[in-house]
PDB file of C-alpha atoms in Angstrom:
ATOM      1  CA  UNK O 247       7.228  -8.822  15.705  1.00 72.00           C
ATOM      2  CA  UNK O 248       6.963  -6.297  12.541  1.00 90.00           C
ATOM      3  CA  UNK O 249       4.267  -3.495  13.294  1.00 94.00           C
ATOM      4  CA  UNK O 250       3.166  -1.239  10.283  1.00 96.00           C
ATOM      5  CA  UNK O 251       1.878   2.444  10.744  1.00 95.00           C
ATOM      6  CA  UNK O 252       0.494   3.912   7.446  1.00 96.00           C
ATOM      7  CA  UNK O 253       0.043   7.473   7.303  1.00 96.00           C
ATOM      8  CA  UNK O 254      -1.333   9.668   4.093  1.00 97.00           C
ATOM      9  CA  UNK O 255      -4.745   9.154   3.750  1.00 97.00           C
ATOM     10  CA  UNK O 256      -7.358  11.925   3.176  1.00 98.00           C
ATOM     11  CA  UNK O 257      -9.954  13.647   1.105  1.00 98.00           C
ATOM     12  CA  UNK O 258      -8.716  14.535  -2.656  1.00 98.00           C
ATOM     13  CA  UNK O 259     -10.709  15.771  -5.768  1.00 98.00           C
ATOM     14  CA  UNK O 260     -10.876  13.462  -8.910  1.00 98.00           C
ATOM     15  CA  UNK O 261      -7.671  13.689 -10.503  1.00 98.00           C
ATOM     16  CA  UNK O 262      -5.982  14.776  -7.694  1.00 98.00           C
ATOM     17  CA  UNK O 263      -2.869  13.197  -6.110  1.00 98.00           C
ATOM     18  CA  UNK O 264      -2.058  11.352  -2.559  1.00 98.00           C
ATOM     19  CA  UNK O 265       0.707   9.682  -1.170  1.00 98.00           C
ATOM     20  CA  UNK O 266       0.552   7.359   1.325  1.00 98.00           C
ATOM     21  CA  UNK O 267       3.295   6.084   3.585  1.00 98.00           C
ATOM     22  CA  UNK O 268       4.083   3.062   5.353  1.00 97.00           C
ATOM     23  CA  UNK O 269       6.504   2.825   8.386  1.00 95.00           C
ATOM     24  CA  UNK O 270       7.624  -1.009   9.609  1.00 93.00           C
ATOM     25  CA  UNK O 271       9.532  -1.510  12.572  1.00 91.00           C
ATOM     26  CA  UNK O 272      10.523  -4.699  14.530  1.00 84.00           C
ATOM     27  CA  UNK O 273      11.885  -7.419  12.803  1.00 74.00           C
ATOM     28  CA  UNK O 274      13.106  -5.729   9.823  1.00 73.00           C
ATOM     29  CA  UNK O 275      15.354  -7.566   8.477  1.00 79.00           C
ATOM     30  CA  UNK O 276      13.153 -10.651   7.476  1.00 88.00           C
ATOM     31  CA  UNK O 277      10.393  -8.301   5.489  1.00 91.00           C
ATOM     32  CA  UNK O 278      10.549  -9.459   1.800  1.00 93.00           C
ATOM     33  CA  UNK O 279       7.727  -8.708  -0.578  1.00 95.00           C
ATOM     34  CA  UNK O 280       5.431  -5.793   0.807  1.00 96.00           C
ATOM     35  CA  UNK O 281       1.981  -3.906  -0.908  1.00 97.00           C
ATOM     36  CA  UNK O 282      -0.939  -1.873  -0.443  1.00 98.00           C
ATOM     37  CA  UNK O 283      -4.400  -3.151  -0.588  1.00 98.00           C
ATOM     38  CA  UNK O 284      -7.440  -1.569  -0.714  1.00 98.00           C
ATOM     39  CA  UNK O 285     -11.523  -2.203   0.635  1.00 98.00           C
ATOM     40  CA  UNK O 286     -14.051  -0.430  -0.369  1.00 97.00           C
ATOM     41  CA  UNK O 287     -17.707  -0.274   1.626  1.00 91.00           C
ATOM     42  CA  UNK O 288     -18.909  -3.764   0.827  1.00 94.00           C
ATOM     43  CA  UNK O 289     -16.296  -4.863  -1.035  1.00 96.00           C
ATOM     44  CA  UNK O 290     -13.640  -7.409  -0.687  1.00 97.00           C
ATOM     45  CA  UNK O 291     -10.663  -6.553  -0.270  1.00 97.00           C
ATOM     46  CA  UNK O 292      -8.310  -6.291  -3.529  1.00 98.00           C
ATOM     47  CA  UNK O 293      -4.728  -5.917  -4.664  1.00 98.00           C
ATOM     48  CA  UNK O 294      -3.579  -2.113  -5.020  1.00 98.00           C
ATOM     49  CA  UNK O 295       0.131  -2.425  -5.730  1.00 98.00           C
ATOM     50  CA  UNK O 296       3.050  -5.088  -4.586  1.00 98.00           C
ATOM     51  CA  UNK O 297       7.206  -4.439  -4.346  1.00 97.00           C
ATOM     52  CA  UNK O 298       9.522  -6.958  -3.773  1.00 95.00           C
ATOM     53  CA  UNK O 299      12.889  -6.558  -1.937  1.00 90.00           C
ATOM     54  CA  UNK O 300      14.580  -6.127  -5.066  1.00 91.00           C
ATOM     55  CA  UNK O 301      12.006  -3.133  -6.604  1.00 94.00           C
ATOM     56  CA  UNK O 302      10.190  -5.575  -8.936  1.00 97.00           C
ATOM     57  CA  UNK O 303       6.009  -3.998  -9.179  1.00 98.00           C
ATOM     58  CA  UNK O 304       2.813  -5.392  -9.731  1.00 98.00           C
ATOM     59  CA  UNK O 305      -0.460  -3.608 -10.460  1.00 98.00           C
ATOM     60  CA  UNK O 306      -3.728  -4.809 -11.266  1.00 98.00           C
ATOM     61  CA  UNK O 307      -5.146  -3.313 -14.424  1.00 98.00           C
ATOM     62  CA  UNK O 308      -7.383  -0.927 -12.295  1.00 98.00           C
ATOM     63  CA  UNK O 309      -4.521   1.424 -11.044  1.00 98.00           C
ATOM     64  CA  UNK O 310      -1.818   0.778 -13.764  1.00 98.00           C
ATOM     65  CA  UNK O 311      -0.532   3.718 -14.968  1.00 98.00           C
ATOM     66  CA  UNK O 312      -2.087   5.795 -12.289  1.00 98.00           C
ATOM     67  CA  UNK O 313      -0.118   4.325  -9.172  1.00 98.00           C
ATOM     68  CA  UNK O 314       3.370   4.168  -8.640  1.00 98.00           C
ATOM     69  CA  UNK O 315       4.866   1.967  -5.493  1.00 98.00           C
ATOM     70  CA  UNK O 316       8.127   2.588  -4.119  1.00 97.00           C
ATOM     71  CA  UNK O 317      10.068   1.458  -0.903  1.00 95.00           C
ATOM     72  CA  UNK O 318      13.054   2.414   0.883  1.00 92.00           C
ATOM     73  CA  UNK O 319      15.002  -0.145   2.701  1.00 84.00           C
ATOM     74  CA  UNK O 320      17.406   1.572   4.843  1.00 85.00           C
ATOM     75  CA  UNK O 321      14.467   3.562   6.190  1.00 87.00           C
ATOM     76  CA  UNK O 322      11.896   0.600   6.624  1.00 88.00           C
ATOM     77  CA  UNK O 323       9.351   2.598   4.479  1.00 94.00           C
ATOM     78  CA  UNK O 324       6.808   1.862   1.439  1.00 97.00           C
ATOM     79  CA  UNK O 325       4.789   4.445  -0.348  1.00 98.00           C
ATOM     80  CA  UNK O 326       1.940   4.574  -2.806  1.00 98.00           C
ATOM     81  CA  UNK O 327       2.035   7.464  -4.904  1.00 98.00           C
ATOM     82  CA  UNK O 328      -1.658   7.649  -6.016  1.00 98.00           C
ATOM     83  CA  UNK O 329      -2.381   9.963  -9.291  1.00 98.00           C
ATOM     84  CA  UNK O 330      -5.501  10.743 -11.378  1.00 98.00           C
ATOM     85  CA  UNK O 331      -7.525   9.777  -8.406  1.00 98.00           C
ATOM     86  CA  UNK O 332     -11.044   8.742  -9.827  1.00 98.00           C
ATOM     87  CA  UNK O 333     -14.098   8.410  -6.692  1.00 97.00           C
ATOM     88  CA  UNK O 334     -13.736   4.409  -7.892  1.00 96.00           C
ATOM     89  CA  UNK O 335     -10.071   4.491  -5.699  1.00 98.00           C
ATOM     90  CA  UNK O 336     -12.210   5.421  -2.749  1.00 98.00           C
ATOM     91  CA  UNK O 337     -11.339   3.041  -0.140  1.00 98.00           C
ATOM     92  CA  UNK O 338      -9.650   2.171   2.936  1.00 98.00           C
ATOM     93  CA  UNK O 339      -6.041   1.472   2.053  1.00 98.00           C
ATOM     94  CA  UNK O 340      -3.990  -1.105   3.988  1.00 98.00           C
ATOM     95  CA  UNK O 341       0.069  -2.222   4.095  1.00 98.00           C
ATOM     96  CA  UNK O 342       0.995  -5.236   4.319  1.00 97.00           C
ATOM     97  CA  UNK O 343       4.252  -7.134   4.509  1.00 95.00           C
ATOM     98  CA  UNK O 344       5.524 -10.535   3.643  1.00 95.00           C
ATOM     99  CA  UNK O 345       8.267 -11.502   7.203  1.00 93.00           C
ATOM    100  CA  UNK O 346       9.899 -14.333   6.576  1.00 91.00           C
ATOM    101  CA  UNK O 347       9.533 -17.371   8.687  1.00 89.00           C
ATOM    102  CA  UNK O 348       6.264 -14.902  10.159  1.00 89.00           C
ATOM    103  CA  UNK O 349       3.895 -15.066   7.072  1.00 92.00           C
ATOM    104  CA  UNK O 350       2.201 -11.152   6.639  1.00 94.00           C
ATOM    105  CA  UNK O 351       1.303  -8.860   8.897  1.00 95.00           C
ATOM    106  CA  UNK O 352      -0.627  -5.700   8.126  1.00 96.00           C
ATOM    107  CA  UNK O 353      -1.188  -1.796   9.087  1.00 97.00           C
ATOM    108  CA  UNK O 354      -4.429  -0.520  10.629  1.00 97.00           C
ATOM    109  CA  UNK O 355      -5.365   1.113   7.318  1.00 97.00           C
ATOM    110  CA  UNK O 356      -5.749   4.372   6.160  1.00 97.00           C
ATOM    111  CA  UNK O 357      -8.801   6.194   4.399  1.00 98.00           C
ATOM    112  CA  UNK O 358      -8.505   7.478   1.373  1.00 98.00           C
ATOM    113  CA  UNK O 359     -11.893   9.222  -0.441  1.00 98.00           C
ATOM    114  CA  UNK O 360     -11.989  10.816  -4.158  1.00 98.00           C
ATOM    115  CA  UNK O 361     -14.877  12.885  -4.577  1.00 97.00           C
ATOM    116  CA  UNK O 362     -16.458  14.066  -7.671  1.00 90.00           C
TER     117      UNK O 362
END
């Protein structure tokens, strides 16, 4: 019922800057809570940055201060802002969003890749 299409990703130089977009559509109106996580090769995947209907954040340790989340209602959309992009951010990134009544439902994922 909700479908997510992420857009943004790319290749960026340490210290550089990204932004990546997320597009829902479909059942809209039931979306609370939505993020971005990230996996790298051989890695589990792992918390990148959460928003809640209301704007409320959450950032693990590894991005805070570096990453900013943001989302606009009225246009269905979430973003990552990604700054002082270190080759440790390298992964694919993924949106997700919390429907209610649904449980969450995530994008295809999007590649992002900080080289040195």
């Amino acid at each position: 019922q909700v479908q997510l299409v992420e857009s943004g990703g790319g290749l960026v130089q340490a210290g550089g800057s990204l932004r990546l977009s997320c597009a829902a559509s479909g059942n809209n109106f039931g979306i609370n809570t939505m993020g971005w996580y990230r996996q790298a090769p051989g890695k589990q995947r792992e918390l990148a940055a959460t928003i809640t209907r209301g704007g409320s954040t959450n950032y693990p340790d590894s991005v805070k201060g570096r990453f900013t989340i943001s989302r606009d209602n009225a246009k269905n959309t979430v973003y990552l802002e990604m700054n002082s992009l270190k080759s440790e951010d390298t992964a694919v990134y993924y949106c997700n969003a919390n429907v209610q009544w649904i449980g969450s439902c995530w994008g295809q994922g999007t590649q992002v890749t900080v080289s040195s």
